[in-house]
XYZ file of C-alpha atoms in Angstrom:
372
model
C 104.714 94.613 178.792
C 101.425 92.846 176.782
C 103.066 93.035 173.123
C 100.230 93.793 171.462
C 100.683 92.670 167.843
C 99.418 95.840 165.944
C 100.122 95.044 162.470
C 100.869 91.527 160.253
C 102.842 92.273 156.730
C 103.849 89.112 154.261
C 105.305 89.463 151.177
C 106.522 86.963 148.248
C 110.295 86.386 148.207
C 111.603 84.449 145.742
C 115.221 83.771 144.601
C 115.604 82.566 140.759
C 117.504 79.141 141.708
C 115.834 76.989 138.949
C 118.518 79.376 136.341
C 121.180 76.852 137.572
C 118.462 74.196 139.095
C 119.734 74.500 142.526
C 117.462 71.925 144.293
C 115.963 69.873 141.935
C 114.986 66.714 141.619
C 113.214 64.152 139.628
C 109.952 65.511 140.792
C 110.536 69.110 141.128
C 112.890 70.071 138.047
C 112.976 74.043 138.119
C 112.616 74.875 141.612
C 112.656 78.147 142.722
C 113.027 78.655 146.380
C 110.962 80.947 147.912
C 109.281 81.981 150.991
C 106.343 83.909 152.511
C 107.519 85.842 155.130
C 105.641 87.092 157.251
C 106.652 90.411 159.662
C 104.382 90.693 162.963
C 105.000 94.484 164.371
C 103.943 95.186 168.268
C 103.057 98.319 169.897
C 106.477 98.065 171.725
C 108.426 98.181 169.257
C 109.410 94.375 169.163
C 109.216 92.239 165.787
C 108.740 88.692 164.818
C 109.986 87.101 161.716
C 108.857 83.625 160.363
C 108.069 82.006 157.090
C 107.071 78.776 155.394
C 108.680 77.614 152.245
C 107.470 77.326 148.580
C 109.085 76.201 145.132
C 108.031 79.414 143.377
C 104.623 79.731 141.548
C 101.905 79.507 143.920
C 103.631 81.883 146.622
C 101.146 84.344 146.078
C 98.587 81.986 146.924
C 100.049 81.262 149.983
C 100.280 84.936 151.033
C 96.544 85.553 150.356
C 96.034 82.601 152.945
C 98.457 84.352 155.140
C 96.767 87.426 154.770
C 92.753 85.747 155.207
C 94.385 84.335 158.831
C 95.396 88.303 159.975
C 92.127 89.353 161.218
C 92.896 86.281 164.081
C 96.021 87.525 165.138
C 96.242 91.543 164.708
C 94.952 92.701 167.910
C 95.971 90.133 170.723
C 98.722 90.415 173.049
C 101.377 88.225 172.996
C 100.662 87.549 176.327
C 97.039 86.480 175.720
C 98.471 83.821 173.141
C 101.115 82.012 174.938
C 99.002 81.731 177.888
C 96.564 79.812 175.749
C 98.519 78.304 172.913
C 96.383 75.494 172.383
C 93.556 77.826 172.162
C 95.142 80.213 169.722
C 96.448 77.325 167.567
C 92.909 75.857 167.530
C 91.785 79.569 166.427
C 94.426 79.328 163.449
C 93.161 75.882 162.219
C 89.519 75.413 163.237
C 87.759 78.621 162.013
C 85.026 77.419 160.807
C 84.837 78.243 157.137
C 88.640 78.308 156.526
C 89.180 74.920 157.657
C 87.160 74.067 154.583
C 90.263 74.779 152.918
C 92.116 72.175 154.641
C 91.555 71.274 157.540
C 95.062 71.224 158.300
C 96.681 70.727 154.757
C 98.102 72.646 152.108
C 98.207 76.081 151.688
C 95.905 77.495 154.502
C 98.373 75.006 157.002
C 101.068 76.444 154.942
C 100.248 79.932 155.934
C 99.347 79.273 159.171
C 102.908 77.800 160.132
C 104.496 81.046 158.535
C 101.843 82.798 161.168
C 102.698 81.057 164.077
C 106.172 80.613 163.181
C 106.162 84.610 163.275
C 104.640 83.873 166.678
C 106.977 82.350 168.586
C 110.200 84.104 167.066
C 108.226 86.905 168.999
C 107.836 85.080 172.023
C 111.322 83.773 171.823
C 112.528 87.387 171.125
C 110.090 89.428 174.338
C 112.407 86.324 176.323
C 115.796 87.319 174.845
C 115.774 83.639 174.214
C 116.785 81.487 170.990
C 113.890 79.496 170.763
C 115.551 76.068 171.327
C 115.861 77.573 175.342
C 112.920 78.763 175.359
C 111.396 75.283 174.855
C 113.961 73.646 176.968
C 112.922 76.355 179.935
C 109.286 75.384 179.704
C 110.052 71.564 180.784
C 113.378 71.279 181.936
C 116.718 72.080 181.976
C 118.092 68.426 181.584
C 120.699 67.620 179.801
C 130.712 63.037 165.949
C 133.243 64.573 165.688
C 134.690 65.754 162.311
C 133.296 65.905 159.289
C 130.069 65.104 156.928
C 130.226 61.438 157.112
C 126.329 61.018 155.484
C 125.510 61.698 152.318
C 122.484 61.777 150.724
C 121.742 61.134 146.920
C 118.406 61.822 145.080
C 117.332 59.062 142.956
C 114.400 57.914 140.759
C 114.897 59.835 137.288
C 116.552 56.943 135.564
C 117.298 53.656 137.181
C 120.976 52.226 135.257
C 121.783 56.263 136.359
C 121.078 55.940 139.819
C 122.874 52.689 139.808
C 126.164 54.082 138.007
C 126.000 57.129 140.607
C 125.585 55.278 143.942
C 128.000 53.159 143.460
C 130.330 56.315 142.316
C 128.986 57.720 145.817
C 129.688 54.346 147.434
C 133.461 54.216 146.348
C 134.273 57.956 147.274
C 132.999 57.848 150.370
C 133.552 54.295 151.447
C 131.975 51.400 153.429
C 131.636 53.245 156.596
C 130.371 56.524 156.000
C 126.327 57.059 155.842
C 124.604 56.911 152.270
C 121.204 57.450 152.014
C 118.851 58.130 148.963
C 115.753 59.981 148.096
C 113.388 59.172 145.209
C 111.322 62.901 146.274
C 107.463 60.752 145.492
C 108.462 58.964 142.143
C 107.292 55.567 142.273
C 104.258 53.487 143.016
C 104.585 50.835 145.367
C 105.920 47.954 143.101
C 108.151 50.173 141.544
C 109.833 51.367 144.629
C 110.550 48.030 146.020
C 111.748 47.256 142.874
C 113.912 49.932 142.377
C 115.261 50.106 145.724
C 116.487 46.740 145.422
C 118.081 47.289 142.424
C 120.224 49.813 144.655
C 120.746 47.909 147.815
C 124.288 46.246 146.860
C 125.225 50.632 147.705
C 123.653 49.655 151.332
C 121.736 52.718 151.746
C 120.529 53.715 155.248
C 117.253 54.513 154.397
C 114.896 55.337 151.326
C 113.240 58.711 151.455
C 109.747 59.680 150.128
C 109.310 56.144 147.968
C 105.800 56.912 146.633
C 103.052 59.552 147.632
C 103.540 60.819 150.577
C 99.612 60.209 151.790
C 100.210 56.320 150.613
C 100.253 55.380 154.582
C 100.027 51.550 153.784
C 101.826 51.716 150.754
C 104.587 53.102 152.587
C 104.075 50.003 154.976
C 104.548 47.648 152.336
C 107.478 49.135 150.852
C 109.079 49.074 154.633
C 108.146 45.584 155.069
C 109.469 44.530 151.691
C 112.413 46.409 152.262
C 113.780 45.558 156.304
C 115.471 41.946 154.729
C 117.467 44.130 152.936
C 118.715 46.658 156.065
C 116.696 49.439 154.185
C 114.269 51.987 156.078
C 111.995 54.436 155.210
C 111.818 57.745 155.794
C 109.271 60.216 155.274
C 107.265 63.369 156.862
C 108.483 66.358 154.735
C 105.042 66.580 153.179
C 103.338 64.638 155.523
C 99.896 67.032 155.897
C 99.293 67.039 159.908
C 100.212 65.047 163.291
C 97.217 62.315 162.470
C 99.287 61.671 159.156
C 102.042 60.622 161.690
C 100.627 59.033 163.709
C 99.493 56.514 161.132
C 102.708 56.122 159.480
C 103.724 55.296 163.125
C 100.888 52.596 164.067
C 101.099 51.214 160.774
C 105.359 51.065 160.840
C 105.189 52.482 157.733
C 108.496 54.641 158.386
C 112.185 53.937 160.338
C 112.949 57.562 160.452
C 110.368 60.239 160.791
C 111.174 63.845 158.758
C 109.314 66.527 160.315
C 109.426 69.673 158.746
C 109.452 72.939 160.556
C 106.671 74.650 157.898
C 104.586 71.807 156.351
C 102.996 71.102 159.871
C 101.345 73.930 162.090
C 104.545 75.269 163.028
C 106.169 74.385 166.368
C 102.811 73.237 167.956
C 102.045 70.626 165.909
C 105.764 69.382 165.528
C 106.125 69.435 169.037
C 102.961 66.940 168.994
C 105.153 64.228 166.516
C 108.243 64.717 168.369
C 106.912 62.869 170.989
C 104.823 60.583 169.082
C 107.969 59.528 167.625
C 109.695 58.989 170.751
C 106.858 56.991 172.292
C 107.327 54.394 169.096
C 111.125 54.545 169.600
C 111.481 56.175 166.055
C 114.025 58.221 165.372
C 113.549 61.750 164.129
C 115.703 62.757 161.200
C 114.040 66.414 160.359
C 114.184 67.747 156.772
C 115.737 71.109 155.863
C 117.503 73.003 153.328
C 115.225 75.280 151.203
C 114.680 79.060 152.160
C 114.634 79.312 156.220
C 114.563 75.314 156.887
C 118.000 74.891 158.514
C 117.596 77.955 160.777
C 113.961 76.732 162.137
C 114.746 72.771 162.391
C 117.987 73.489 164.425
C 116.094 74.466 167.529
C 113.191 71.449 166.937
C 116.096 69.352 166.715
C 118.068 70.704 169.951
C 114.967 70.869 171.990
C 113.788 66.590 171.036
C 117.826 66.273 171.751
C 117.505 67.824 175.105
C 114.189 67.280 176.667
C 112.794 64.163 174.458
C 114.663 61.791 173.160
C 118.309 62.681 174.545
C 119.802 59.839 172.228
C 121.816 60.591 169.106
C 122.000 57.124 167.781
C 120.222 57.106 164.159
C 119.598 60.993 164.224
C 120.448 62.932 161.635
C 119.410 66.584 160.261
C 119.842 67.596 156.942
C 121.484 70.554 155.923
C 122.212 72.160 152.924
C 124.485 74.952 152.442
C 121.957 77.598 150.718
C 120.883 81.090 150.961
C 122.016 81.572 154.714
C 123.684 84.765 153.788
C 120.152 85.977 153.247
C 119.110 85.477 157.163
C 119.984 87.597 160.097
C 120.753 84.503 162.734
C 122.062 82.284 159.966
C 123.155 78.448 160.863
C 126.606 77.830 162.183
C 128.204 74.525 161.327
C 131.259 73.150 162.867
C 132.555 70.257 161.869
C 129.369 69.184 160.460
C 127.402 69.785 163.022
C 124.737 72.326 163.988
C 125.737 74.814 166.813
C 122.978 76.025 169.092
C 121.852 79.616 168.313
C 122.231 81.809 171.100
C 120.639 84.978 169.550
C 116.958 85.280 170.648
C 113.881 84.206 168.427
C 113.739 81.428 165.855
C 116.403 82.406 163.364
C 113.813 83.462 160.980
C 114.557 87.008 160.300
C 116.004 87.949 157.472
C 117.723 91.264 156.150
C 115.565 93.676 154.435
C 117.723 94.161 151.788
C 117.376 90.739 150.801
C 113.851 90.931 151.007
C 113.673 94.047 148.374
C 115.881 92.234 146.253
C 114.241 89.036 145.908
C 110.375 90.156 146.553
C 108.269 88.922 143.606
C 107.647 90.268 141.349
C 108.812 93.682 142.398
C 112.164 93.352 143.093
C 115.497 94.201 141.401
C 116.476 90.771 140.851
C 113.206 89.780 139.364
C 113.014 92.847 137.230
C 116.204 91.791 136.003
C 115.449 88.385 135.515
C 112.246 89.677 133.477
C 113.813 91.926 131.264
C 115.691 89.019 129.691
């Protein structure tokens, strides 16, 4: 059977987490996690689900990108795209106007990772796959016990605070359990070496996001100034495309590299760091939490686990236990640790009553929030 996608809906789901400011930060101080999610319908009957996450305001934007990138994708078999992937990626980020937009940043790379993301839950889904196997099955089929022992603290508001609160951290969770910190963009250069210094005595594993996240050799300086102390750096949640990797790499501007499964071009173009990373010997470390994160990185992360890297030493994936209830295949932890999905597709579905709930700026629970 082709799958012939007949029909691409996306709509604006938002759930009012800044009211208790669930997920903020120093940079990002009213949150509220969103998604556009986009639902790809097939002449057979078959759906796939994906998304890419947003912090609220601007959604819509992204779903008018999503939208301008339907005409490529309505209309093709899902057999005609898998057996050129490169060539349909290339469609999604090369057209030749909308790459002015980008190319291959920001919103229009937004929207196409909620696209293709939508893509290969499909794909994963016509296989009766979880998408983790389905990527293992294309190359091979090769092959901590208890507890969250790392922690991760966000930093950079005030710097006596931070102080006060890692070594709170420190104390509760002692000197062999993992602490790491995360200063979401704050600083400039100076002032991130500075700071970070300041915290070192709370031996943190790594510093996360330092300064801007396009700062390539700024990033390399902070590293450098940093390694006498035992402190990396890790970035990649907003890193734009795999080029922006691939400098960080060269340049040794990061110890752990954060890919994130809807900044980049959606599995494609993560695939493409995964094994950049491992060809530097960097490990990968991917960022998650938000709307949808956890359920998409899981299978990145089991696939570079099984087929690229098969070393656990220095890998990590964060998770953060948020709005699972919302998703069909949520996550399953056990004992800290990620269990492999074993429903097919990329665990991006999620229930339709959640969707009507939380679709902006239509639904009950914004109607409610509206009103007072």
């Amino acid at each position: 059977m082709l799958h012939k996608i007949i029909n691409l809906t996306v709509r604006d789901v938002r759930f009012p987490t800044s009211l208790e400011q669930h997920g903020s930060d120093a940079m990002h101080t009213d949150p509220d996690y969103s998604a556009a999610y986009v639902v790809l319908d097939t002449d057979c009957g078959l759906k796939g689900f994906g998304l890419t996450f947003t912090l609220g305001k601007g959604t819509e934007i992204v779903v008018c990108a999503v939208k301008a990138l339907e005409g490529l994708v309505v209309g093709k078999s899902l057999q005609e795209i898998v057996s050129n992937f490169r060539g349909f990626y290339r469609l999604l980020t090369s057209d030749g106007q909308m790459r002015w937009l980008g190319p291959e940043k920001g919103v229009i790379h937004l929207a196409t990772a909620a696209v293709l993301n939508a893509v290969w839950d499909l794909w994963a889904r016509a296989e009766g796959k979880p998408l983790w196997k389905l990527l293992v099955d294309m190359l091979c089929t090769d092959a901590l016990k208890s507890g969250w022992t790392k922690f991760k603290v966000k930093v950079g508001a005030d710097r006596e605070d931070d102080v006060r609160r890692c070594r709170l951290i420190r104390q509760m969770i002692g000197p062999s359990n993992t602490l790491m910190i995360d200063a979401n963009q704050r600083w400039d250069v100076d002032e991130a070496i500075s700071w970070v210094s300041k915290l070192a005595e709370v031996k943190p594993l790594w510093i996360e996001e330092p300064t801007s996240p396009d700062d390539i050799l700024g990033h390399a300086t902070i590293a450098k100034a940093l390694a006498p102390l035992g402190i990396g750096v890790a970035t990649g949640e907003q890193c734009h495309n795999r080029v922006m990797f691939k400098q960080l790499l060269q340049a040794s501007a990061l110890q752990f590299v954060q890919i994130d499964s809807c900044r980049l071009g959606s599995v494609n173009e993560n695939l493409a760091v995964l094994l950049m990373a491992h060809k530097f010997q960097v490990p990968v470390c991917p960022h998650a939490g938000g709307v949808g994160l956890c359920e998409l990185v899981q299978h990145l992360i089991l696939f570079d686990y099984i087929c690229v890297s098969a070393d656990l030493s220095n890998r990590m994936c964060e998770y953060v236990d948020h709005l699972h209830e919302h998703f069909a295949s949520p996550v399953v932890i056990q004992d800290a640790h990620y269990m492999p999905p074993k429903d097919p597709g990329y665990s991006c579905e999620m229930f339709e009553s959640s969707v009507k709930r939380h679709q902006f700026p239509e639904g009950d629970v914004w109607k409610l929030h509206q009103n007072k």
